[in-house]
Short mmCIF file of C-alpha atoms in Angstrom, two decimals:
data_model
loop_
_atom_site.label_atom_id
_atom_site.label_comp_id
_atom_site.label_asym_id
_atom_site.label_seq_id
_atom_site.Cartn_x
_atom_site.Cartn_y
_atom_site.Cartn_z
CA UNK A 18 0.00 0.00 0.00
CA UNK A 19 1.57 3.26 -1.32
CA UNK A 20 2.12 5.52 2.17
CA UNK A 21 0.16 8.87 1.73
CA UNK A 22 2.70 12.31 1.84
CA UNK A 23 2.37 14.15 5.58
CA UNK A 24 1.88 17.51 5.22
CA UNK A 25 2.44 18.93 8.76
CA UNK A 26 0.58 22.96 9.41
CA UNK A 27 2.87 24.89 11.74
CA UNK A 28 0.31 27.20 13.60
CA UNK A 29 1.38 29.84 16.01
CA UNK A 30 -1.18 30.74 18.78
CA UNK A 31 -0.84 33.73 21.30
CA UNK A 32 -4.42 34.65 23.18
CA UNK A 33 -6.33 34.01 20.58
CA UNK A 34 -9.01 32.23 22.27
CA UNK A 35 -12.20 33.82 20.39
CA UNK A 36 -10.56 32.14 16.54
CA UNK A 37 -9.50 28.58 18.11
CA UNK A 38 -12.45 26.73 17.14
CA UNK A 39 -13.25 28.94 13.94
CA UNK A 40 -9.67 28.22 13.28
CA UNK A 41 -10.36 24.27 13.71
CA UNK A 42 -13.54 24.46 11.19
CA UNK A 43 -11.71 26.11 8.10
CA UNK A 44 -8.46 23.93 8.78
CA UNK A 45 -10.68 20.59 8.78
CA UNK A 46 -12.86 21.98 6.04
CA UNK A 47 -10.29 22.22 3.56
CA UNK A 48 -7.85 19.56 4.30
CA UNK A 49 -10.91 16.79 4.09
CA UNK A 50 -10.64 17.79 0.54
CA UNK A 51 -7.43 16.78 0.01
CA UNK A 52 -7.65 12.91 0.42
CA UNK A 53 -4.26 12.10 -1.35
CA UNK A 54 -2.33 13.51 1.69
CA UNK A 55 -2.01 12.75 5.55
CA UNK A 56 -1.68 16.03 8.02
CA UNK A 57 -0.77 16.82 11.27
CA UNK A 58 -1.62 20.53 12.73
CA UNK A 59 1.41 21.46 14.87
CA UNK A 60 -0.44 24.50 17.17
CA UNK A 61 2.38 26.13 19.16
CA UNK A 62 0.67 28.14 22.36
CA UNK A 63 3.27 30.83 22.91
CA UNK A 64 2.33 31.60 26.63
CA UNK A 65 -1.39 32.62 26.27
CA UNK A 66 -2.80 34.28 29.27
CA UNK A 67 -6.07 33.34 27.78
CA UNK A 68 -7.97 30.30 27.36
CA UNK A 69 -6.14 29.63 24.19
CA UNK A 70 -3.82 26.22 25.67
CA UNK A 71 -7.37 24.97 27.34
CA UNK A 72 -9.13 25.07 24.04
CA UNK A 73 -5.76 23.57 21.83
CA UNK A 74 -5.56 20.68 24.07
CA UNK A 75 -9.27 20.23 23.92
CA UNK A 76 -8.85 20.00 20.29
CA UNK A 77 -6.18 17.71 20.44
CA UNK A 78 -8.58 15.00 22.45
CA UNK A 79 -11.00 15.43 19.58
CA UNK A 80 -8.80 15.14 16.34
CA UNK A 81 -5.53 13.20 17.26
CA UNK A 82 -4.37 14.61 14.20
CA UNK A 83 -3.58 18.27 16.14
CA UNK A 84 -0.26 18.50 17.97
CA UNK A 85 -0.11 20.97 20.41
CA UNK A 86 3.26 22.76 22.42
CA UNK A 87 3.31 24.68 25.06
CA UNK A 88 6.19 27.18 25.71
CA UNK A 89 7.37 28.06 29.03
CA UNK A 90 6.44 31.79 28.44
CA UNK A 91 6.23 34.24 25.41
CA UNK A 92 9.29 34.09 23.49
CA UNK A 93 7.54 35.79 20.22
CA UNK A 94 6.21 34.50 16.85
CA UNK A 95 9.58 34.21 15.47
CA UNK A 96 10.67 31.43 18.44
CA UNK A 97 7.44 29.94 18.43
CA UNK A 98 7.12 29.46 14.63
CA UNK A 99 10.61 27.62 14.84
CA UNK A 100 9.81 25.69 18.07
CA UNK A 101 6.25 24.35 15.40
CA UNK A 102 9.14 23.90 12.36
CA UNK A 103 11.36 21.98 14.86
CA UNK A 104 8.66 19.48 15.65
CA UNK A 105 6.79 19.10 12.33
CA UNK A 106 7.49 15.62 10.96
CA UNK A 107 5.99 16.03 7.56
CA UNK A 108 7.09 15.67 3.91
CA UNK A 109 5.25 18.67 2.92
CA UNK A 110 5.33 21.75 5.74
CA UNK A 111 2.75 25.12 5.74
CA UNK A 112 3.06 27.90 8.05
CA UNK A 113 -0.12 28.95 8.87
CA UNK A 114 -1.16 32.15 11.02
CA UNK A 115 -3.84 31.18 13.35
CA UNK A 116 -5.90 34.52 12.83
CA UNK A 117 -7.24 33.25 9.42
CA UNK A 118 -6.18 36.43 7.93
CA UNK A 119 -4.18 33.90 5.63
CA UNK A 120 -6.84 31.65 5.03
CA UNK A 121 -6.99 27.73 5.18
CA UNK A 122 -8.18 27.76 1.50
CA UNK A 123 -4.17 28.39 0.62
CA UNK A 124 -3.60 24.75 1.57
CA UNK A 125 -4.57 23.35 -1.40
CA UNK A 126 -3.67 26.03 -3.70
CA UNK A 127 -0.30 25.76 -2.50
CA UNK A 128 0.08 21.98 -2.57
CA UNK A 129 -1.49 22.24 -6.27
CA UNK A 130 1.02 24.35 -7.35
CA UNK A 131 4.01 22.18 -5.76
CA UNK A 132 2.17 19.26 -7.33
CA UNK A 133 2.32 21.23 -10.51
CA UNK A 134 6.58 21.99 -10.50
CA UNK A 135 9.47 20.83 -9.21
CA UNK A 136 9.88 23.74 -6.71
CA UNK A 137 11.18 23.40 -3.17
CA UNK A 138 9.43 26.35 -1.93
CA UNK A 139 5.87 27.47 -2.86
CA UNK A 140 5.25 31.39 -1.90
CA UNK A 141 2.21 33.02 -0.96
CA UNK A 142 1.81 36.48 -1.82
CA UNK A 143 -0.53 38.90 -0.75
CA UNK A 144 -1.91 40.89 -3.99
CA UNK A 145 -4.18 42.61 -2.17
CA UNK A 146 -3.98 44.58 1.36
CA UNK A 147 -6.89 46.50 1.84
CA UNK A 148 -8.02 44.50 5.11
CA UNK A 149 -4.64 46.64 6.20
CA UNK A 150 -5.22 49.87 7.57
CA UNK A 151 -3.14 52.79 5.32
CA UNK A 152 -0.15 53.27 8.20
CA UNK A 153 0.54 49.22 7.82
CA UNK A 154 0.83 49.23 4.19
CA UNK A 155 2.61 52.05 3.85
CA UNK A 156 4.97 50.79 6.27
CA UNK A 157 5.46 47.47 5.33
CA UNK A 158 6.24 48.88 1.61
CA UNK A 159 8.27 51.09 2.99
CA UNK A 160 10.10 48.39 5.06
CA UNK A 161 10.58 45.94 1.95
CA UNK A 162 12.16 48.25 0.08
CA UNK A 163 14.39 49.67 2.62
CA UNK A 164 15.40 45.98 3.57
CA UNK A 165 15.96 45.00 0.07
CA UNK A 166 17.97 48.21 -0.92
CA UNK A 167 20.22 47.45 2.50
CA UNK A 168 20.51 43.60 1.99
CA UNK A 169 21.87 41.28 -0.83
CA UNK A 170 19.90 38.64 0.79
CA UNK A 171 16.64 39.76 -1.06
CA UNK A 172 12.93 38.86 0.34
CA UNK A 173 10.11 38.47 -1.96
CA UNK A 174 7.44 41.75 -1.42
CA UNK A 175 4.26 41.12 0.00
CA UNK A 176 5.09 37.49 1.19
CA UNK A 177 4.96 36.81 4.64
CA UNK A 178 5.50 33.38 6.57
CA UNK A 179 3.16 31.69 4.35
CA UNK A 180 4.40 28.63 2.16
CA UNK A 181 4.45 25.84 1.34
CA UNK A 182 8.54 23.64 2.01
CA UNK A 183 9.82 20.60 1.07
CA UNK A 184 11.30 18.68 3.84
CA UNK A 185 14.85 19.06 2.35
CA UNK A 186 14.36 22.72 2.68
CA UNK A 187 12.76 22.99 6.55
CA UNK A 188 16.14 20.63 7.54
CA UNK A 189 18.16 23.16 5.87
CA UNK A 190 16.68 26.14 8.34
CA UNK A 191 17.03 24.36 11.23
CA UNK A 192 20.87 24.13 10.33
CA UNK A 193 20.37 27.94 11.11
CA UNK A 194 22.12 28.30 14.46
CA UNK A 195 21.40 31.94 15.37
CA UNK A 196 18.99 32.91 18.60
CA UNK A 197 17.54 36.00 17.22
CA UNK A 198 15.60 34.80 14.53
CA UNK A 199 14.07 36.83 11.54
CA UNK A 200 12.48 34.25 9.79
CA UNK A 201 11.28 36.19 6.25
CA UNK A 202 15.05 36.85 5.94
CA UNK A 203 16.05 32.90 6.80
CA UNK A 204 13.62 31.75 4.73
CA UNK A 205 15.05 33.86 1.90
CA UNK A 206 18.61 33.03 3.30
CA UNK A 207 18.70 29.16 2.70
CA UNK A 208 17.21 29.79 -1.49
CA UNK A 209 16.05 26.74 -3.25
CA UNK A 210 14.24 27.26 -6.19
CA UNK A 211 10.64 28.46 -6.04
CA UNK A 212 7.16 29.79 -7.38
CA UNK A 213 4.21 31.99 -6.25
CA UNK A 214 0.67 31.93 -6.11
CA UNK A 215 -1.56 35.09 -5.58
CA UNK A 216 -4.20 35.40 -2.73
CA UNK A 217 -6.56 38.29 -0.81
CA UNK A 218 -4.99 38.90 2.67
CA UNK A 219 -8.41 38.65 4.74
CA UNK A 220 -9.29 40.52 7.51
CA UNK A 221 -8.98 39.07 10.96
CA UNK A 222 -11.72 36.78 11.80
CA UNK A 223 -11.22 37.44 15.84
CA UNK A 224 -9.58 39.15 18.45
CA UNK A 225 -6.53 41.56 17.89
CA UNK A 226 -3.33 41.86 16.56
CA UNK A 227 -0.50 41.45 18.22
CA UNK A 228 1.74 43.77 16.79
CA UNK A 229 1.96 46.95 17.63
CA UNK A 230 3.65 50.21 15.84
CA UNK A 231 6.36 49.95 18.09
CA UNK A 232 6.31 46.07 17.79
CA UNK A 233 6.46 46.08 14.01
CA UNK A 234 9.23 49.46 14.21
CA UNK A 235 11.86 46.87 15.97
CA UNK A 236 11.11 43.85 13.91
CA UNK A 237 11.73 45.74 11.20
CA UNK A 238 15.46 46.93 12.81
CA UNK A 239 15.70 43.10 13.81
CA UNK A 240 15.71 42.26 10.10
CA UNK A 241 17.59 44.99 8.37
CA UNK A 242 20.52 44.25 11.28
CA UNK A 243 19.77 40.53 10.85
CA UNK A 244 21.14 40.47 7.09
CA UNK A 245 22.95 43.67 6.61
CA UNK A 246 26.14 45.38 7.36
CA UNK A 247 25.54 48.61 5.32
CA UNK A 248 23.99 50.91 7.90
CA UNK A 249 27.65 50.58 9.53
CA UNK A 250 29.92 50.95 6.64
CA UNK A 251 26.75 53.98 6.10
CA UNK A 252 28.07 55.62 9.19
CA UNK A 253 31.92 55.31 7.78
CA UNK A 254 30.79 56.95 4.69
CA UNK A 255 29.48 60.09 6.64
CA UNK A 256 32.46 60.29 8.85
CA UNK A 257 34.88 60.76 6.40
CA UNK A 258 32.35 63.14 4.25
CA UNK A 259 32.29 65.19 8.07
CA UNK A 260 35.81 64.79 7.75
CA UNK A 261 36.62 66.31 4.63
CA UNK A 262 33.95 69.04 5.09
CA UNK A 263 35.69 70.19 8.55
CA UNK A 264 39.28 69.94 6.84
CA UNK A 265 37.82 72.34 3.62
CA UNK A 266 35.85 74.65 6.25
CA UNK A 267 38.71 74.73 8.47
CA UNK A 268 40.88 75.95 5.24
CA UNK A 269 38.75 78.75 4.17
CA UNK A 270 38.42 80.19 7.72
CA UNK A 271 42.62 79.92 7.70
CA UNK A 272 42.38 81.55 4.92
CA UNK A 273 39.44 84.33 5.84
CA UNK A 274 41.48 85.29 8.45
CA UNK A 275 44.57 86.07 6.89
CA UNK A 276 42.65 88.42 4.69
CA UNK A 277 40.26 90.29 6.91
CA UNK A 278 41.16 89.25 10.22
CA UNK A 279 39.31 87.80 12.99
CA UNK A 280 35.74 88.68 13.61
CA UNK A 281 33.47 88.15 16.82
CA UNK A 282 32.46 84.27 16.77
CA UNK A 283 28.61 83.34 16.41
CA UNK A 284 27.71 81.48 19.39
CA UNK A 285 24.08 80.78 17.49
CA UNK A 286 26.34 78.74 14.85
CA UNK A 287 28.13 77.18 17.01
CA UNK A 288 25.49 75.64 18.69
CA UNK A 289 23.91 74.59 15.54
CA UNK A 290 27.04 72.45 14.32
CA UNK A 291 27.78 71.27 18.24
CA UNK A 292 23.78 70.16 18.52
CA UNK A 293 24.14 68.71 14.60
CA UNK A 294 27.24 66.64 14.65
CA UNK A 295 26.20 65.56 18.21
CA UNK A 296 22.98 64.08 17.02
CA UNK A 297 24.87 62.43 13.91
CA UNK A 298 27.61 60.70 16.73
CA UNK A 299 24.82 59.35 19.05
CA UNK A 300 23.09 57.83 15.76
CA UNK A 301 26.00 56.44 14.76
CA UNK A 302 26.20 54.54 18.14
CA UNK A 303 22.70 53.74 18.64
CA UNK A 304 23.59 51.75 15.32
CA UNK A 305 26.39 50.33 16.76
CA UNK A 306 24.88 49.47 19.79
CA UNK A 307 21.99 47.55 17.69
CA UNK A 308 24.98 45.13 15.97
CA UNK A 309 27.03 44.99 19.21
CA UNK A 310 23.88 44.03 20.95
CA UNK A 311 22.79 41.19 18.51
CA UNK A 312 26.47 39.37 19.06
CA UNK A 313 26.12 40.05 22.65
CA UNK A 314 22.99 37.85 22.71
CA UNK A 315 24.05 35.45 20.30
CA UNK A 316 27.03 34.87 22.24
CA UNK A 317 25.50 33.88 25.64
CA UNK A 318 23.49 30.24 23.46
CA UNK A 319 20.50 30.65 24.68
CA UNK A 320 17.87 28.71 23.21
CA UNK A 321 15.27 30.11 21.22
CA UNK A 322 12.12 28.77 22.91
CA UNK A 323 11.68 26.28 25.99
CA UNK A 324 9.07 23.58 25.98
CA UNK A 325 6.75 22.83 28.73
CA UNK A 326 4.84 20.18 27.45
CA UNK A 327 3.30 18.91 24.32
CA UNK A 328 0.00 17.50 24.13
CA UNK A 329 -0.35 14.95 21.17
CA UNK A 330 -2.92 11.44 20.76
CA UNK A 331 -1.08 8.41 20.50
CA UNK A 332 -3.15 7.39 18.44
CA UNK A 333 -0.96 9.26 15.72
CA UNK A 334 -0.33 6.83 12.21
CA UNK A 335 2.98 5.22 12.61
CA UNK A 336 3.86 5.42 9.35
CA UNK A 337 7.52 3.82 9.44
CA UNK A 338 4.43 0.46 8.98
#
């Protein structure tokens, strides 16, 4: 008897206890369709202080085909996403968010269109945004290209953590050893080759995001830093242009002052170029700072995420039979 593929869903949670069971109807919906494949639903709780867990394990005792992980605490989507990659055991492997804003229906579309080439890697990208209020899509266009101007490690526009991977390419990321994990940029990182399907980003079904202004400001200085070096040499560049433009001024005041002598300084000025080039210094070593502070986490081996227990059915197809 031929052994059906195991695709395995990789499904963040974090307090999102109004969408778990909506969440559970659209999954089941669409992957009873799909009768040529096996699936397990890896749900990673990533320290709810809702009712999320209670409802995840209660799902779990109803379909043994839902894994569920607890983490020790919040460690962010990033960790918990890799903590659901780390434990999926399928051939075929989907990121899903939870919020149904990516919506189940992408399952089969994106298995179709692996079915359909001999890609690695099938994206999903988001032609349409409007469930996004104006500030987020300006901001996460502005954020693309500023990370793909700044990094030779390109990421596709408009794609999030959405896809569809070959089990060749999720043992390839977890070769990855670093702690602080942007996982757009690793996913671009590790290549293989790959197509894209089109979808409509959907509003969210329940509850809130999680991601504030703020929140989304430093993931976005979490990815540029994660894959780029330029904002440093950036800060050489202007150095030695401050240089050269305090060498020329300092010339033609030598010079002024031969001719006509000294006048009374302007303290007004002075100020100016003090505040200025101040500013421009402490810039410079906030940027610093965000580089130096990266190694100095990387360097202490933490782990990414801690487990506290995992909930699964034994009941669970062997299928090494």
């Amino acid at each position: 008897m031929d052994v059906k593929l195991l695709v395995s869903l990789v499904c963040p949670f974090y307090n999102e206890e109004a969408g778990v069971f909506d969440f559970y109807e659209s999954v089941i919906q669409e992957i009873e369709q799909l009768n040529d494949y096996e699936f397990e639903i890896v749900c990673v709780d990533d320290g709810s202080k809702d009712g999320t867990l209670g409802h995840l394990v209660a799902l779990s005792l109803k379909d043994h085909r839902f894994k569920i992980i607890e983490l020790s605490r919040n460690f962010g989507k990033e960790a918990a996403l890799s903590a659901g990659l780390d434990a999926a055991i399928g051939d075929l492997v989907i990121p899903l968010d939870s919020d149904l804003q990516d919506p189940p229906s992408l399952i089969g579309r994106l298995i179709r269109a692996w079915e359909d080439s001999d890609a690695d890697v099938v994206l999903a990208k988001r032609s349409d945004r409007k469930s996004d209020s104006l500030s987020k899509r300006l901001s996460a266009a502005a954020f693309y290209d500023t990370y793909n101007l700044l990094s030779h490690i390109k990421i596709p526009t408009n794609v999030g953590d959405c896809r569809l991977m070959t089990r060749v390419v999720v043992d390839a990321l977890k070769l990855l050893p670093e702690k602080q994990r942007f996982m757009k940029g690793l996913f671009a990182w590790v290549g293989f080759k790959s197509v894209t399907i089109e979808y409509v980003r959907q509003p969210r079904f329940a509850g809130t995001s999680k991601f504030s202004g703020w929140k989304l400001w430093n993931f976005a200085l979490e990815g540029i830093t994660s894959f780029s070096t330029i904002p440093l040499r950036f800060w050489t560049y202007i150095g030695v242009a401050g240089a050269l433009i305090t060498v020329m001024y300092g010339f033609f005041i030598f010079i002024r002052t031969l001719i006509f002598g000294v006048d009374v300084p302007g303290y007004a000025s002075l100020f100016v170029a003090i505040m200025f080039f101040g500013s421009l210094q402490l810039i410079g070593v906030g940027i610093l700072g965000e580089y130096v502070g990266r190694t100095y986490m990387e360097a202490k081996r933490r782990p990414t995420y801690l487990i506290r227990k995992t909930y699964q059915d034994l009941r669970l197809t062997d299928r090494s039979e």
